[in-house]
């Protein structure tokens, strides 16, 4: 069985994160919890890659559409369409525009429970309600209400894989195997060694 410390996740600092000069701050949050950077690239994502990214899970568009319809209905508003897929399509179109609007940082992070830990540090999808102390809660203020009425994607600084399965697919989409580096970080001794017998002289 693969050791828990080998779990990997995909993180993208979206173009607004780069424009807000938050690259260092965001990387520091993952470093300080003990995660290890194993892959990184910087550039303007292509729209076709973004489309692929958000359609790796064929059910994702429908889920997003259904959630959006439910939230319009809850507010007593009429959704722009009653077809979840049509809403999902328009979300993907907006995400393509947003994610390819400037350079982004695409990273692979490794460590025990990395998928879950990174999601915890990143916070909920809508910055308006994401917890204080999380990246989205601390550094940005966007809402579905504002982004929907302005016809654009919500600006939430960062993408992080939502499950181990999603991480595996997303890492394969953004990185070749060669681009992910297997190496030892000295601090991993204190995080993972079973016996801690290499400290005392
Ligand atoms: P994340 O994993 O926290 O980024 O959230 P999701 O994977 O559910 O959604 C990815 C992206 O799709 C978000 O960052 C939003 O831009 C968009 N999105 C998700 N859910 C909704 C929604 O209910 N309404 C709208 N307008 N956009 C959404
Ligand atoms: Mg997601």
PDB file of C-alpha atoms and ligand atoms in Angstrom:
ATOM      1  CA  UNK A   1       0.000   0.000   0.000  1.00  0.00           C
ATOM      2  CA  UNK A   2       1.175   3.517  -0.769  1.00  0.00           C
ATOM      3  CA  UNK A   3       2.091   5.428   2.428  1.00  0.00           C
ATOM      4  CA  UNK A   4      -0.286   8.247   3.435  1.00  0.00           C
ATOM      5  CA  UNK A   5       2.557  10.778   3.119  1.00  0.00           C
ATOM      6  CA  UNK A   6       2.556  10.207  -0.670  1.00  0.00           C
ATOM      7  CA  UNK A   7      -0.904  11.724  -1.276  1.00  0.00           C
ATOM      8  CA  UNK A   8      -0.824  14.511  -3.861  1.00  0.00           C
ATOM      9  CA  UNK A   9      -3.201  17.302  -4.815  1.00  0.00           C
ATOM     10  CA  UNK A  10      -3.454  19.946  -7.533  1.00  0.00           C
ATOM     11  CA  UNK A  11      -3.606  23.634  -6.632  1.00  0.00           C
ATOM     12  CA  UNK A  12      -3.950  26.531  -9.064  1.00  0.00           C
ATOM     13  CA  UNK A  13      -3.393  30.125  -7.996  1.00  0.00           C
ATOM     14  CA  UNK A  14      -5.886  31.725 -10.379  1.00  0.00           C
ATOM     15  CA  UNK A  15      -5.083  34.927 -12.314  1.00  0.00           C
ATOM     16  CA  UNK A  16      -6.624  37.134  -9.588  1.00  0.00           C
ATOM     17  CA  UNK A  17      -4.328  35.518  -7.000  1.00  0.00           C
ATOM     18  CA  UNK A  18      -1.300  36.444  -9.114  1.00  0.00           C
ATOM     19  CA  UNK A  19      -2.634  39.985  -9.718  1.00  0.00           C
ATOM     20  CA  UNK A  20      -3.237  40.456  -5.985  1.00  0.00           C
ATOM     21  CA  UNK A  21       0.420  39.500  -5.322  1.00  0.00           C
ATOM     22  CA  UNK A  22      -0.672  36.596  -3.137  1.00  0.00           C
ATOM     23  CA  UNK A  23       1.567  33.906  -4.637  1.00  0.00           C
ATOM     24  CA  UNK A  24       4.033  33.969  -1.717  1.00  0.00           C
ATOM     25  CA  UNK A  25       1.326  34.145   0.953  1.00  0.00           C
ATOM     26  CA  UNK A  26      -0.585  31.209  -0.536  1.00  0.00           C
ATOM     27  CA  UNK A  27       2.496  29.033  -0.971  1.00  0.00           C
ATOM     28  CA  UNK A  28       3.537  29.816   2.593  1.00  0.00           C
ATOM     29  CA  UNK A  29       0.244  28.522   3.972  1.00  0.00           C
ATOM     30  CA  UNK A  30       0.809  25.127   2.363  1.00  0.00           C
ATOM     31  CA  UNK A  31       4.497  25.039   3.312  1.00  0.00           C
ATOM     32  CA  UNK A  32       3.938  25.892   6.944  1.00  0.00           C
ATOM     33  CA  UNK A  33       1.458  23.063   7.503  1.00  0.00           C
ATOM     34  CA  UNK A  34       4.150  20.622   6.333  1.00  0.00           C
ATOM     35  CA  UNK A  35       3.172  19.934   2.748  1.00  0.00           C
ATOM     36  CA  UNK A  36       5.849  19.503   0.077  1.00  0.00           C
ATOM     37  CA  UNK A  37       5.863  21.207  -3.305  1.00  0.00           C
ATOM     38  CA  UNK A  38       6.501  18.518  -5.953  1.00  0.00           C
ATOM     39  CA  UNK A  39       5.587  20.357  -9.157  1.00  0.00           C
ATOM     40  CA  UNK A  40       5.059  23.919 -10.325  1.00  0.00           C
ATOM     41  CA  UNK A  41       4.464  25.806 -13.572  1.00  0.00           C
ATOM     42  CA  UNK A  42       3.594  29.400 -14.387  1.00  0.00           C
ATOM     43  CA  UNK A  43       1.786  30.641 -17.471  1.00  0.00           C
ATOM     44  CA  UNK A  44      -1.485  31.720 -19.048  1.00  0.00           C
ATOM     45  CA  UNK A  45      -3.806  28.682 -19.103  1.00  0.00           C
ATOM     46  CA  UNK A  46      -5.364  27.851 -22.466  1.00  0.00           C
ATOM     47  CA  UNK A  47      -9.154  27.928 -22.656  1.00  0.00           C
ATOM     48  CA  UNK A  48      -9.219  24.378 -24.014  1.00  0.00           C
ATOM     49  CA  UNK A  49      -7.277  23.161 -20.959  1.00  0.00           C
ATOM     50  CA  UNK A  50      -9.715  24.912 -18.622  1.00  0.00           C
ATOM     51  CA  UNK A  51     -12.647  23.302 -20.404  1.00  0.00           C
ATOM     52  CA  UNK A  52     -10.989  19.886 -20.012  1.00  0.00           C
ATOM     53  CA  UNK A  53     -10.248  20.605 -16.366  1.00  0.00           C
ATOM     54  CA  UNK A  54     -13.853  21.377 -15.470  1.00  0.00           C
ATOM     55  CA  UNK A  55     -15.281  18.489 -17.497  1.00  0.00           C
ATOM     56  CA  UNK A  56     -13.019  15.711 -16.162  1.00  0.00           C
ATOM     57  CA  UNK A  57     -15.987  14.750 -14.012  1.00  0.00           C
ATOM     58  CA  UNK A  58     -18.925  14.449 -16.434  1.00  0.00           C
ATOM     59  CA  UNK A  59     -21.360  15.080 -13.564  1.00  0.00           C
ATOM     60  CA  UNK A  60     -19.763  18.353 -12.436  1.00  0.00           C
ATOM     61  CA  UNK A  61     -21.687  20.631 -14.834  1.00  0.00           C
ATOM     62  CA  UNK A  62     -24.992  19.131 -13.767  1.00  0.00           C
ATOM     63  CA  UNK A  63     -24.169  19.455 -10.051  1.00  0.00           C
ATOM     64  CA  UNK A  64     -23.140  23.104 -10.405  1.00  0.00           C
ATOM     65  CA  UNK A  65     -26.278  23.806 -12.470  1.00  0.00           C
ATOM     66  CA  UNK A  66     -28.550  22.103  -9.942  1.00  0.00           C
ATOM     67  CA  UNK A  67     -26.926  23.989  -7.063  1.00  0.00           C
ATOM     68  CA  UNK A  68     -27.336  27.300  -8.882  1.00  0.00           C
ATOM     69  CA  UNK A  69     -31.021  26.596  -9.667  1.00  0.00           C
ATOM     70  CA  UNK A  70     -31.631  25.680  -6.003  1.00  0.00           C
ATOM     71  CA  UNK A  71     -29.982  28.880  -4.812  1.00  0.00           C
ATOM     72  CA  UNK A  72     -32.016  31.103  -7.195  1.00  0.00           C
ATOM     73  CA  UNK A  73     -35.211  29.336  -6.111  1.00  0.00           C
ATOM     74  CA  UNK A  74     -34.319  29.722  -2.415  1.00  0.00           C
ATOM     75  CA  UNK A  75     -33.887  33.471  -2.903  1.00  0.00           C
ATOM     76  CA  UNK A  76     -37.282  33.602  -4.636  1.00  0.00           C
ATOM     77  CA  UNK A  77     -35.586  34.466  -7.965  1.00  0.00           C
ATOM     78  CA  UNK A  78     -36.081  32.905 -11.375  1.00  0.00           C
ATOM     79  CA  UNK A  79     -33.002  30.930 -12.547  1.00  0.00           C
ATOM     80  CA  UNK A  80     -31.600  31.939 -15.979  1.00  0.00           C
ATOM     81  CA  UNK A  81     -32.543  28.436 -17.186  1.00  0.00           C
ATOM     82  CA  UNK A  82     -34.269  25.374 -15.768  1.00  0.00           C
ATOM     83  CA  UNK A  83     -31.752  23.110 -17.472  1.00  0.00           C
ATOM     84  CA  UNK A  84     -28.836  22.428 -15.074  1.00  0.00           C
ATOM     85  CA  UNK A  85     -26.524  21.499 -17.971  1.00  0.00           C
ATOM     86  CA  UNK A  86     -27.206  24.826 -19.713  1.00  0.00           C
ATOM     87  CA  UNK A  87     -26.293  26.688 -16.505  1.00  0.00           C
ATOM     88  CA  UNK A  88     -23.233  24.455 -16.080  1.00  0.00           C
ATOM     89  CA  UNK A  89     -22.176  25.311 -19.653  1.00  0.00           C
ATOM     90  CA  UNK A  90     -22.387  29.018 -18.960  1.00  0.00           C
ATOM     91  CA  UNK A  91     -20.385  28.591 -15.712  1.00  0.00           C
ATOM     92  CA  UNK A  92     -17.672  26.799 -17.724  1.00  0.00           C
ATOM     93  CA  UNK A  93     -17.645  29.589 -20.346  1.00  0.00           C
ATOM     94  CA  UNK A  94     -17.160  32.183 -17.602  1.00  0.00           C
ATOM     95  CA  UNK A  95     -14.450  30.097 -15.958  1.00  0.00           C
ATOM     96  CA  UNK A  96     -12.597  29.839 -19.297  1.00  0.00           C
ATOM     97  CA  UNK A  97     -12.545  33.618 -19.602  1.00  0.00           C
ATOM     98  CA  UNK A  98     -11.496  34.143 -15.974  1.00  0.00           C
ATOM     99  CA  UNK A  99      -8.824  31.453 -15.831  1.00  0.00           C
ATOM    100  CA  UNK A 100      -7.177  32.492 -19.106  1.00  0.00           C
ATOM    101  CA  UNK A 101      -7.217  36.228 -18.336  1.00  0.00           C
ATOM    102  CA  UNK A 102      -3.594  36.233 -17.141  1.00  0.00           C
ATOM    103  CA  UNK A 103      -0.852  34.067 -15.717  1.00  0.00           C
ATOM    104  CA  UNK A 104      -1.662  31.449 -13.103  1.00  0.00           C
ATOM    105  CA  UNK A 105       0.516  29.210 -10.914  1.00  0.00           C
ATOM    106  CA  UNK A 106      -0.209  25.499 -11.237  1.00  0.00           C
ATOM    107  CA  UNK A 107       1.203  23.386  -8.421  1.00  0.00           C
ATOM    108  CA  UNK A 108       1.317  19.848  -7.122  1.00  0.00           C
ATOM    109  CA  UNK A 109       1.553  19.476  -3.316  1.00  0.00           C
ATOM    110  CA  UNK A 110       2.334  16.261  -1.467  1.00  0.00           C
ATOM    111  CA  UNK A 111       1.804  15.096   2.097  1.00  0.00           C
ATOM    112  CA  UNK A 112      -0.519  13.170   4.413  1.00  0.00           C
ATOM    113  CA  UNK A 113      -4.162  14.062   3.705  1.00  0.00           C
ATOM    114  CA  UNK A 114      -2.980  16.751   1.287  1.00  0.00           C
ATOM    115  CA  UNK A 115      -6.311  16.883  -0.599  1.00  0.00           C
ATOM    116  CA  UNK A 116      -8.349  17.425   2.557  1.00  0.00           C
ATOM    117  CA  UNK A 117      -5.809  19.717   4.237  1.00  0.00           C
ATOM    118  CA  UNK A 118      -5.492  21.992   1.223  1.00  0.00           C
ATOM    119  CA  UNK A 119      -9.293  22.295   0.943  1.00  0.00           C
ATOM    120  CA  UNK A 120      -9.437  23.209   4.641  1.00  0.00           C
ATOM    121  CA  UNK A 121      -6.804  25.915   4.176  1.00  0.00           C
ATOM    122  CA  UNK A 122      -8.451  27.210   0.979  1.00  0.00           C
ATOM    123  CA  UNK A 123     -11.979  27.512   2.444  1.00  0.00           C
ATOM    124  CA  UNK A 124     -15.444  27.358   0.882  1.00  0.00           C
ATOM    125  CA  UNK A 125     -16.062  28.225  -2.768  1.00  0.00           C
ATOM    126  CA  UNK A 126     -17.815  31.572  -2.186  1.00  0.00           C
ATOM    127  CA  UNK A 127     -15.471  34.065  -0.502  1.00  0.00           C
ATOM    128  CA  UNK A 128     -18.399  35.934   1.019  1.00  0.00           C
ATOM    129  CA  UNK A 129     -19.113  32.974   3.278  1.00  0.00           C
ATOM    130  CA  UNK A 130     -15.769  31.143   3.446  1.00  0.00           C
ATOM    131  CA  UNK A 131     -14.370  30.952   6.975  1.00  0.00           C
ATOM    132  CA  UNK A 132     -12.079  33.570   8.463  1.00  0.00           C
ATOM    133  CA  UNK A 133      -8.564  32.130   8.573  1.00  0.00           C
ATOM    134  CA  UNK A 134      -8.882  30.414   5.197  1.00  0.00           C
ATOM    135  CA  UNK A 135      -7.230  31.785   2.044  1.00  0.00           C
ATOM    136  CA  UNK A 136     -10.558  32.673   0.413  1.00  0.00           C
ATOM    137  CA  UNK A 137     -11.983  34.007   3.685  1.00  0.00           C
ATOM    138  CA  UNK A 138      -8.955  36.174   4.458  1.00  0.00           C
ATOM    139  CA  UNK A 139      -7.998  37.644   1.115  1.00  0.00           C
ATOM    140  CA  UNK A 140     -11.039  38.219  -1.090  1.00  0.00           C
ATOM    141  CA  UNK A 141     -14.679  39.276  -0.925  1.00  0.00           C
ATOM    142  CA  UNK A 142     -16.568  38.080  -3.995  1.00  0.00           C
ATOM    143  CA  UNK A 143     -20.092  36.605  -3.933  1.00  0.00           C
ATOM    144  CA  UNK A 144     -22.389  34.611  -6.236  1.00  0.00           C
ATOM    145  CA  UNK A 145     -24.883  37.481  -6.020  1.00  0.00           C
ATOM    146  CA  UNK A 146     -22.380  39.980  -7.445  1.00  0.00           C
ATOM    147  CA  UNK A 147     -20.649  37.676  -9.950  1.00  0.00           C
ATOM    148  CA  UNK A 148     -23.954  36.310 -11.293  1.00  0.00           C
ATOM    149  CA  UNK A 149     -25.456  39.768 -11.701  1.00  0.00           C
ATOM    150  CA  UNK A 150     -22.268  40.915 -13.473  1.00  0.00           C
ATOM    151  CA  UNK A 151     -22.284  37.796 -15.687  1.00  0.00           C
ATOM    152  CA  UNK A 152     -18.813  36.557 -14.721  1.00  0.00           C
ATOM    153  CA  UNK A 153     -17.114  33.778 -12.771  1.00  0.00           C
ATOM    154  CA  UNK A 154     -16.727  34.210  -9.036  1.00  0.00           C
ATOM    155  CA  UNK A 155     -13.192  35.384  -8.152  1.00  0.00           C
ATOM    156  CA  UNK A 156     -11.944  33.120  -5.418  1.00  0.00           C
ATOM    157  CA  UNK A 157      -8.154  33.183  -5.944  1.00  0.00           C
ATOM    158  CA  UNK A 158      -7.485  29.503  -6.027  1.00  0.00           C
ATOM    159  CA  UNK A 159      -8.479  26.050  -7.235  1.00  0.00           C
ATOM    160  CA  UNK A 160      -7.823  22.907  -5.216  1.00  0.00           C
ATOM    161  CA  UNK A 161      -8.784  19.316  -6.008  1.00  0.00           C
ATOM    162  CA  UNK A 162     -11.929  18.214  -4.189  1.00  0.00           C
ATOM    163  CA  UNK A 163     -11.137  14.517  -3.703  1.00  0.00           C
ATOM    164  CA  UNK A 164      -8.259  12.080  -4.123  1.00  0.00           C
ATOM    165  CA  UNK A 165      -9.844  10.813  -7.350  1.00  0.00           C
ATOM    166  CA  UNK A 166     -10.236  14.354  -8.706  1.00  0.00           C
ATOM    167  CA  UNK A 167      -6.618  15.075  -7.733  1.00  0.00           C
ATOM    168  CA  UNK A 168      -5.343  12.059  -9.676  1.00  0.00           C
ATOM    169  CA  UNK A 169      -7.207  13.145 -12.814  1.00  0.00           C
ATOM    170  CA  UNK A 170      -6.285  16.812 -12.498  1.00  0.00           C
ATOM    171  CA  UNK A 171      -2.589  16.117 -11.828  1.00  0.00           C
ATOM    172  CA  UNK A 172      -2.482  13.963 -14.974  1.00  0.00           C
ATOM    173  CA  UNK A 173      -4.123  16.763 -16.961  1.00  0.00           C
ATOM    174  CA  UNK A 174      -1.678  19.499 -15.880  1.00  0.00           C
ATOM    175  CA  UNK A 175       1.587  17.596 -15.350  1.00  0.00           C
ATOM    176  CA  UNK A 176       3.486  14.837 -17.098  1.00  0.00           C
ATOM    177  CA  UNK A 177       4.983  12.244 -14.742  1.00  0.00           C
ATOM    178  CA  UNK A 178       8.465  13.653 -15.373  1.00  0.00           C
ATOM    179  CA  UNK A 179       7.391  17.101 -14.201  1.00  0.00           C
ATOM    180  CA  UNK A 180       6.500  15.823 -10.723  1.00  0.00           C
ATOM    181  CA  UNK A 181       9.633  15.428  -8.620  1.00  0.00           C
ATOM    182  CA  UNK A 182      10.138  12.631  -6.097  1.00  0.00           C
ATOM    183  CA  UNK A 183      12.486  13.920  -3.411  1.00  0.00           C
ATOM    184  CA  UNK A 184      12.945  13.980   0.335  1.00  0.00           C
ATOM    185  CA  UNK A 185      12.402  17.108   2.378  1.00  0.00           C
ATOM    186  CA  UNK A 186      14.540  17.137   5.533  1.00  0.00           C
ATOM    187  CA  UNK A 187      11.581  18.161   7.734  1.00  0.00           C
ATOM    188  CA  UNK A 188       9.684  15.024   6.727  1.00  0.00           C
ATOM    189  CA  UNK A 189      11.639  13.166   9.429  1.00  0.00           C
ATOM    190  CA  UNK A 190       9.822  14.985  12.204  1.00  0.00           C
ATOM    191  CA  UNK A 191       6.463  14.683  10.424  1.00  0.00           C
ATOM    192  CA  UNK A 192       6.547  11.010   9.503  1.00  0.00           C
ATOM    193  CA  UNK A 193       9.471   9.028  11.045  1.00  0.00           C
ATOM    194  CA  UNK A 194       8.174   6.283  13.319  1.00  0.00           C
ATOM    195  CA  UNK A 195      11.086   6.046  15.767  1.00  0.00           C
ATOM    196  CA  UNK A 196      12.584   9.562  15.832  1.00  0.00           C
ATOM    197  CA  UNK A 197      15.961   8.000  16.542  1.00  0.00           C
ATOM    198  CA  UNK A 198      18.071  10.305  14.404  1.00  0.00           C
ATOM    199  CA  UNK A 199      17.838  13.470  16.500  1.00  0.00           C
ATOM    200  CA  UNK A 200      20.037  13.028  19.601  1.00  0.00           C
ATOM    201  CA  UNK A 201      23.822  12.992  19.169  1.00  0.00           C
TER     202      UNK A 201
HETATM  203  P1  LIG B   1     -14.351  24.665  -5.649  1.00  0.00           P
HETATM  204  O1  LIG B   1     -13.881  23.253  -5.773  1.00  0.00           O
HETATM  205  O2  LIG B   1     -14.473  25.160  -4.243  1.00  0.00           O
HETATM  206  O3  LIG B   1     -13.579  25.620  -6.514  1.00  0.00           O
HETATM  207  O4  LIG B   1     -15.825  24.664  -6.210  1.00  0.00           O
HETATM  208  P2  LIG B   1     -16.485  23.829  -7.404  1.00  0.00           P
HETATM  209  O5  LIG B   1     -15.544  22.799  -7.942  1.00  0.00           O
HETATM  210  O6  LIG B   1     -17.832  23.397  -6.946  1.00  0.00           O
HETATM  211  O7  LIG B   1     -16.667  24.977  -8.479  1.00  0.00           O
HETATM  212  C1  LIG B   1     -15.608  25.405  -9.251  1.00  0.00           C
HETATM  213  C2  LIG B   1     -15.918  26.775  -9.782  1.00  0.00           C
HETATM  214  O8  LIG B   1     -17.181  26.781 -10.460  1.00  0.00           O
HETATM  215  C3  LIG B   1     -16.071  27.821  -8.687  1.00  0.00           C
HETATM  216  O9  LIG B   1     -14.823  28.375  -8.343  1.00  0.00           O
HETATM  217  C4  LIG B   1     -17.018  28.794  -9.326  1.00  0.00           C
HETATM  218  O10 LIG B   1     -16.324  29.655 -10.189  1.00  0.00           O
HETATM  219  C5  LIG B   1     -17.921  27.936 -10.185  1.00  0.00           C
HETATM  220  N1  LIG B   1     -19.147  27.574  -9.465  1.00  0.00           N
HETATM  221  C6  LIG B   1     -19.331  26.525  -8.639  1.00  0.00           C
HETATM  222  N2  LIG B   1     -20.554  26.501  -8.144  1.00  0.00           N
HETATM  223  C7  LIG B   1     -21.222  27.561  -8.659  1.00  0.00           C
HETATM  224  C8  LIG B   1     -22.556  28.063  -8.518  1.00  0.00           C
HETATM  225  O11 LIG B   1     -23.390  27.526  -7.786  1.00  0.00           O
HETATM  226  N3  LIG B   1     -22.847  29.223  -9.202  1.00  0.00           N
HETATM  227  C9  LIG B   1     -21.940  29.840  -9.991  1.00  0.00           C
HETATM  228  N4  LIG B   1     -22.294  30.970 -10.610  1.00  0.00           N
HETATM  229  N5  LIG B   1     -20.678  29.377 -10.160  1.00  0.00           N
HETATM  230  C10 LIG B   1     -20.311  28.255  -9.501  1.00  0.00           C
HETATM  231 MG1  LIG B   2     -13.881  21.879  -7.363  1.00  0.00          MG
END
